[in-house]
Amino acid sequence: QVRLVESGGGLVQPGGSLRLSCAAIGSAFSNYAMSWYRQAPGKERELVASITSGSSSTNYADSVKGRFTISGDNAKNIVYLQMNSLKPDDTAVYYCKATRVRFGKRSDYWGQGTQVIVSS
């Protein structure tokens, strides 16, 4: 079982950048498909970006394509979300998720979330 700890959120002005980190504790993140989700007040949680186990493929929501980049550091066991050209609409709590399918059973693990506020 893996435990996820996010960090890196904060207050940033429109057009600015932040890098979120998701540390995987207890298991190598390379065993999981990793994703970043976000949830804004009054809205449903939505997928922002994902990376396959082994970091061979990435996927992004249309709203963040060209601005956000998901990547992984195997040595540090950390998954990052680099966020550039931030907009007020990016304001949300950002969550990291690890997904693993073993013997036909899917397991999802979530972090506690980190707040991102984009405002002048």
PDB file of C-alpha atoms in Angstrom:
ATOM      1  CA  GLN A   1       0.000   0.000   0.000  1.00  0.00           C
ATOM      2  CA  VAL A   2       1.242   3.482  -0.821  1.00  0.00           C
ATOM      3  CA  ARG A   3       0.733   6.736   1.056  1.00  0.00           C
ATOM      4  CA  LEU A   4       0.749  10.008  -0.859  1.00  0.00           C
ATOM      5  CA  VAL A   5       1.788  13.386   0.495  1.00  0.00           C
ATOM      6  CA  GLU A   6       1.267  16.513  -1.634  1.00  0.00           C
ATOM      7  CA  SER A   7       3.047  19.822  -1.219  1.00  0.00           C
ATOM      8  CA  GLY A   8       3.839  22.970  -3.132  1.00  0.00           C
ATOM      9  CA  GLY A   9       0.500  24.738  -3.175  1.00  0.00           C
ATOM     10  CA  GLY A  10       0.060  28.372  -2.331  1.00  0.00           C
ATOM     11  CA  LEU A  11      -1.019  31.795  -3.521  1.00  0.00           C
ATOM     12  CA  VAL A  12       0.245  32.942  -6.907  1.00  0.00           C
ATOM     13  CA  GLN A  13      -0.624  35.806  -9.232  1.00  0.00           C
ATOM     14  CA  PRO A  14      -2.210  35.177 -12.626  1.00  0.00           C
ATOM     15  CA  GLY A  15       0.478  34.266 -15.140  1.00  0.00           C
ATOM     16  CA  GLY A  16       2.696  32.826 -12.439  1.00  0.00           C
ATOM     17  CA  SER A  17       3.972  29.300 -11.879  1.00  0.00           C
ATOM     18  CA  LEU A  18       3.894  26.648  -9.177  1.00  0.00           C
ATOM     19  CA  ARG A  19       5.283  23.163  -8.930  1.00  0.00           C
ATOM     20  CA  LEU A  20       3.306  20.621  -6.942  1.00  0.00           C
ATOM     21  CA  SER A  21       4.972  17.535  -5.533  1.00  0.00           C
ATOM     22  CA  CYS A  22       3.460  14.192  -4.619  1.00  0.00           C
ATOM     23  CA  ALA A  23       5.726  11.995  -2.530  1.00  0.00           C
ATOM     24  CA  ALA A  24       4.940   8.288  -2.596  1.00  0.00           C
ATOM     25  CA  ILE A  25       5.699   6.577   0.727  1.00  0.00           C
ATOM     26  CA  GLY A  26       5.762   2.855   1.217  1.00  0.00           C
ATOM     27  CA  SER A  27       5.941   1.813  -2.412  1.00  0.00           C
ATOM     28  CA  ALA A  28       7.608   2.912  -5.613  1.00  0.00           C
ATOM     29  CA  PHE A  29       5.325   5.183  -7.637  1.00  0.00           C
ATOM     30  CA  SER A  30       6.565   3.425 -10.765  1.00  0.00           C
ATOM     31  CA  ASN A  31       4.269   0.550  -9.759  1.00  0.00           C
ATOM     32  CA  TYR A  32       1.252   2.820 -10.176  1.00  0.00           C
ATOM     33  CA  ALA A  33      -0.443   5.000 -12.694  1.00  0.00           C
ATOM     34  CA  MET A  34      -0.250   8.468 -11.158  1.00  0.00           C
ATOM     35  CA  SER A  35      -2.722  11.295 -11.603  1.00  0.00           C
ATOM     36  CA  TRP A  36      -3.385  14.829 -10.472  1.00  0.00           C
ATOM     37  CA  TYR A  37      -6.975  15.902  -9.873  1.00  0.00           C
ATOM     38  CA  ARG A  38      -8.400  19.183  -8.689  1.00  0.00           C
ATOM     39  CA  GLN A  39     -11.590  20.316  -7.048  1.00  0.00           C
ATOM     40  CA  ALA A  40     -12.770  23.904  -7.015  1.00  0.00           C
ATOM     41  CA  PRO A  41     -15.426  25.131  -4.557  1.00  0.00           C
ATOM     42  CA  GLY A  42     -18.873  23.968  -5.613  1.00  0.00           C
ATOM     43  CA  LYS A  43     -17.506  21.838  -8.448  1.00  0.00           C
ATOM     44  CA  GLU A  44     -16.829  18.168  -8.955  1.00  0.00           C
ATOM     45  CA  ARG A  45     -13.308  16.772  -8.767  1.00  0.00           C
ATOM     46  CA  GLU A  46     -11.755  16.658 -12.232  1.00  0.00           C
ATOM     47  CA  LEU A  47      -8.766  14.958 -13.777  1.00  0.00           C
ATOM     48  CA  VAL A  48      -5.950  17.368 -14.600  1.00  0.00           C
ATOM     49  CA  ALA A  49      -3.099  15.137 -15.741  1.00  0.00           C
ATOM     50  CA  SER A  50      -1.985  11.529 -15.579  1.00  0.00           C
ATOM     51  CA  ILE A  51       1.116   9.473 -16.236  1.00  0.00           C
ATOM     52  CA  THR A  52       1.311   5.744 -16.755  1.00  0.00           C
ATOM     53  CA  SER A  53       3.366   3.422 -14.566  1.00  0.00           C
ATOM     54  CA  GLY A  54       6.879   3.565 -15.909  1.00  0.00           C
ATOM     55  CA  SER A  55       6.223   7.169 -17.022  1.00  0.00           C
ATOM     56  CA  SER A  56       5.860   6.150 -20.650  1.00  0.00           C
ATOM     57  CA  SER A  57       2.728   8.132 -21.460  1.00  0.00           C
ATOM     58  CA  THR A  58       1.010  11.296 -20.236  1.00  0.00           C
ATOM     59  CA  ASN A  59      -2.460  12.732 -20.635  1.00  0.00           C
ATOM     60  CA  TYR A  60      -3.869  16.195 -19.897  1.00  0.00           C
ATOM     61  CA  ALA A  61      -7.219  17.886 -19.571  1.00  0.00           C
ATOM     62  CA  ASP A  62      -7.860  20.273 -22.453  1.00  0.00           C
ATOM     63  CA  SER A  63      -7.990  23.182 -20.029  1.00  0.00           C
ATOM     64  CA  VAL A  64      -4.358  22.720 -18.981  1.00  0.00           C
ATOM     65  CA  LYS A  65      -2.689  21.427 -22.156  1.00  0.00           C
ATOM     66  CA  GLY A  66       0.399  23.426 -22.997  1.00  0.00           C
ATOM     67  CA  ARG A  67       0.519  24.952 -19.504  1.00  0.00           C
ATOM     68  CA  PHE A  68       0.888  21.999 -17.107  1.00  0.00           C
ATOM     69  CA  THR A  69       3.412  19.166 -17.183  1.00  0.00           C
ATOM     70  CA  ILE A  70       3.306  15.952 -15.163  1.00  0.00           C
ATOM     71  CA  SER A  71       6.561  14.104 -14.557  1.00  0.00           C
ATOM     72  CA  GLY A  72       8.136  11.627 -12.201  1.00  0.00           C
ATOM     73  CA  ASP A  73      11.491  11.273 -10.450  1.00  0.00           C
ATOM     74  CA  ASN A  74      12.112   7.605  -9.789  1.00  0.00           C
ATOM     75  CA  ALA A  75      15.128   8.247  -7.585  1.00  0.00           C
ATOM     76  CA  LYS A  76      13.150  10.523  -5.254  1.00  0.00           C
ATOM     77  CA  ASN A  77       9.863   8.643  -5.643  1.00  0.00           C
ATOM     78  CA  ILE A  78       8.070  11.915  -6.353  1.00  0.00           C
ATOM     79  CA  VAL A  79       5.585  12.908  -9.033  1.00  0.00           C
ATOM     80  CA  TYR A  80       5.456  16.564  -9.998  1.00  0.00           C
ATOM     81  CA  LEU A  81       2.910  18.838 -11.588  1.00  0.00           C
ATOM     82  CA  GLN A  82       4.561  21.897 -13.092  1.00  0.00           C
ATOM     83  CA  MET A  83       1.942  24.585 -13.588  1.00  0.00           C
ATOM     84  CA  ASN A  84       2.739  27.607 -15.748  1.00  0.00           C
ATOM     85  CA  SER A  85       0.681  30.550 -16.984  1.00  0.00           C
ATOM     86  CA  LEU A  86      -1.736  30.063 -14.124  1.00  0.00           C
ATOM     87  CA  LYS A  87      -5.232  31.495 -14.352  1.00  0.00           C
ATOM     88  CA  PRO A  88      -7.817  32.282 -11.669  1.00  0.00           C
ATOM     89  CA  ASP A  89      -9.825  29.289 -12.967  1.00  0.00           C
ATOM     90  CA  ASP A  90      -6.960  27.038 -11.839  1.00  0.00           C
ATOM     91  CA  THR A  91      -7.813  27.851  -8.224  1.00  0.00           C
ATOM     92  CA  ALA A  92      -8.661  24.570  -6.496  1.00  0.00           C
ATOM     93  CA  VAL A  93      -7.474  21.915  -4.100  1.00  0.00           C
ATOM     94  CA  TYR A  94      -5.142  19.642  -6.022  1.00  0.00           C
ATOM     95  CA  TYR A  95      -5.023  15.938  -5.204  1.00  0.00           C
ATOM     96  CA  CYS A  96      -2.585  13.227  -6.167  1.00  0.00           C
ATOM     97  CA  LYS A  97      -3.873   9.726  -6.907  1.00  0.00           C
ATOM     98  CA  ALA A  98      -2.118   6.401  -7.387  1.00  0.00           C
ATOM     99  CA  THR A  99      -3.877   3.563  -9.195  1.00  0.00           C
ATOM    100  CA  ARG A 100      -2.824  -0.043  -9.356  1.00  0.00           C
ATOM    101  CA  VAL A 101      -4.526  -3.095 -10.822  1.00  0.00           C
ATOM    102  CA  ARG A 102      -3.391  -6.421  -9.428  1.00  0.00           C
ATOM    103  CA  PHE A 103      -5.055  -9.772 -10.032  1.00  0.00           C
ATOM    104  CA  GLY A 104      -7.979  -7.994 -11.631  1.00  0.00           C
ATOM    105  CA  LYS A 105      -8.593  -5.743  -8.641  1.00  0.00           C
ATOM    106  CA  ARG A 106      -8.203  -1.978  -8.897  1.00  0.00           C
ATOM    107  CA  SER A 107      -6.926   0.034  -5.943  1.00  0.00           C
ATOM    108  CA  ASP A 108      -6.904   3.827  -5.743  1.00  0.00           C
ATOM    109  CA  TYR A 109      -4.956   5.817  -3.179  1.00  0.00           C
ATOM    110  CA  TRP A 110      -5.404   9.556  -2.602  1.00  0.00           C
ATOM    111  CA  GLY A 111      -3.325  12.219  -0.947  1.00  0.00           C
ATOM    112  CA  GLN A 112      -4.735  14.852   1.393  1.00  0.00           C
ATOM    113  CA  GLY A 113      -4.634  17.655  -1.170  1.00  0.00           C
ATOM    114  CA  THR A 114      -2.831  20.966  -1.481  1.00  0.00           C
ATOM    115  CA  GLN A 115      -4.538  24.324  -2.022  1.00  0.00           C
ATOM    116  CA  VAL A 116      -3.701  26.466  -5.040  1.00  0.00           C
ATOM    117  CA  ILE A 117      -5.057  30.011  -5.218  1.00  0.00           C
ATOM    118  CA  VAL A 118      -4.496  32.116  -8.305  1.00  0.00           C
ATOM    119  CA  SER A 119      -5.362  35.716  -7.568  1.00  0.00           C
ATOM    120  CA  SER A 120      -3.999  39.230  -7.886  1.00  0.00           C
TER     121      SER A 120
END
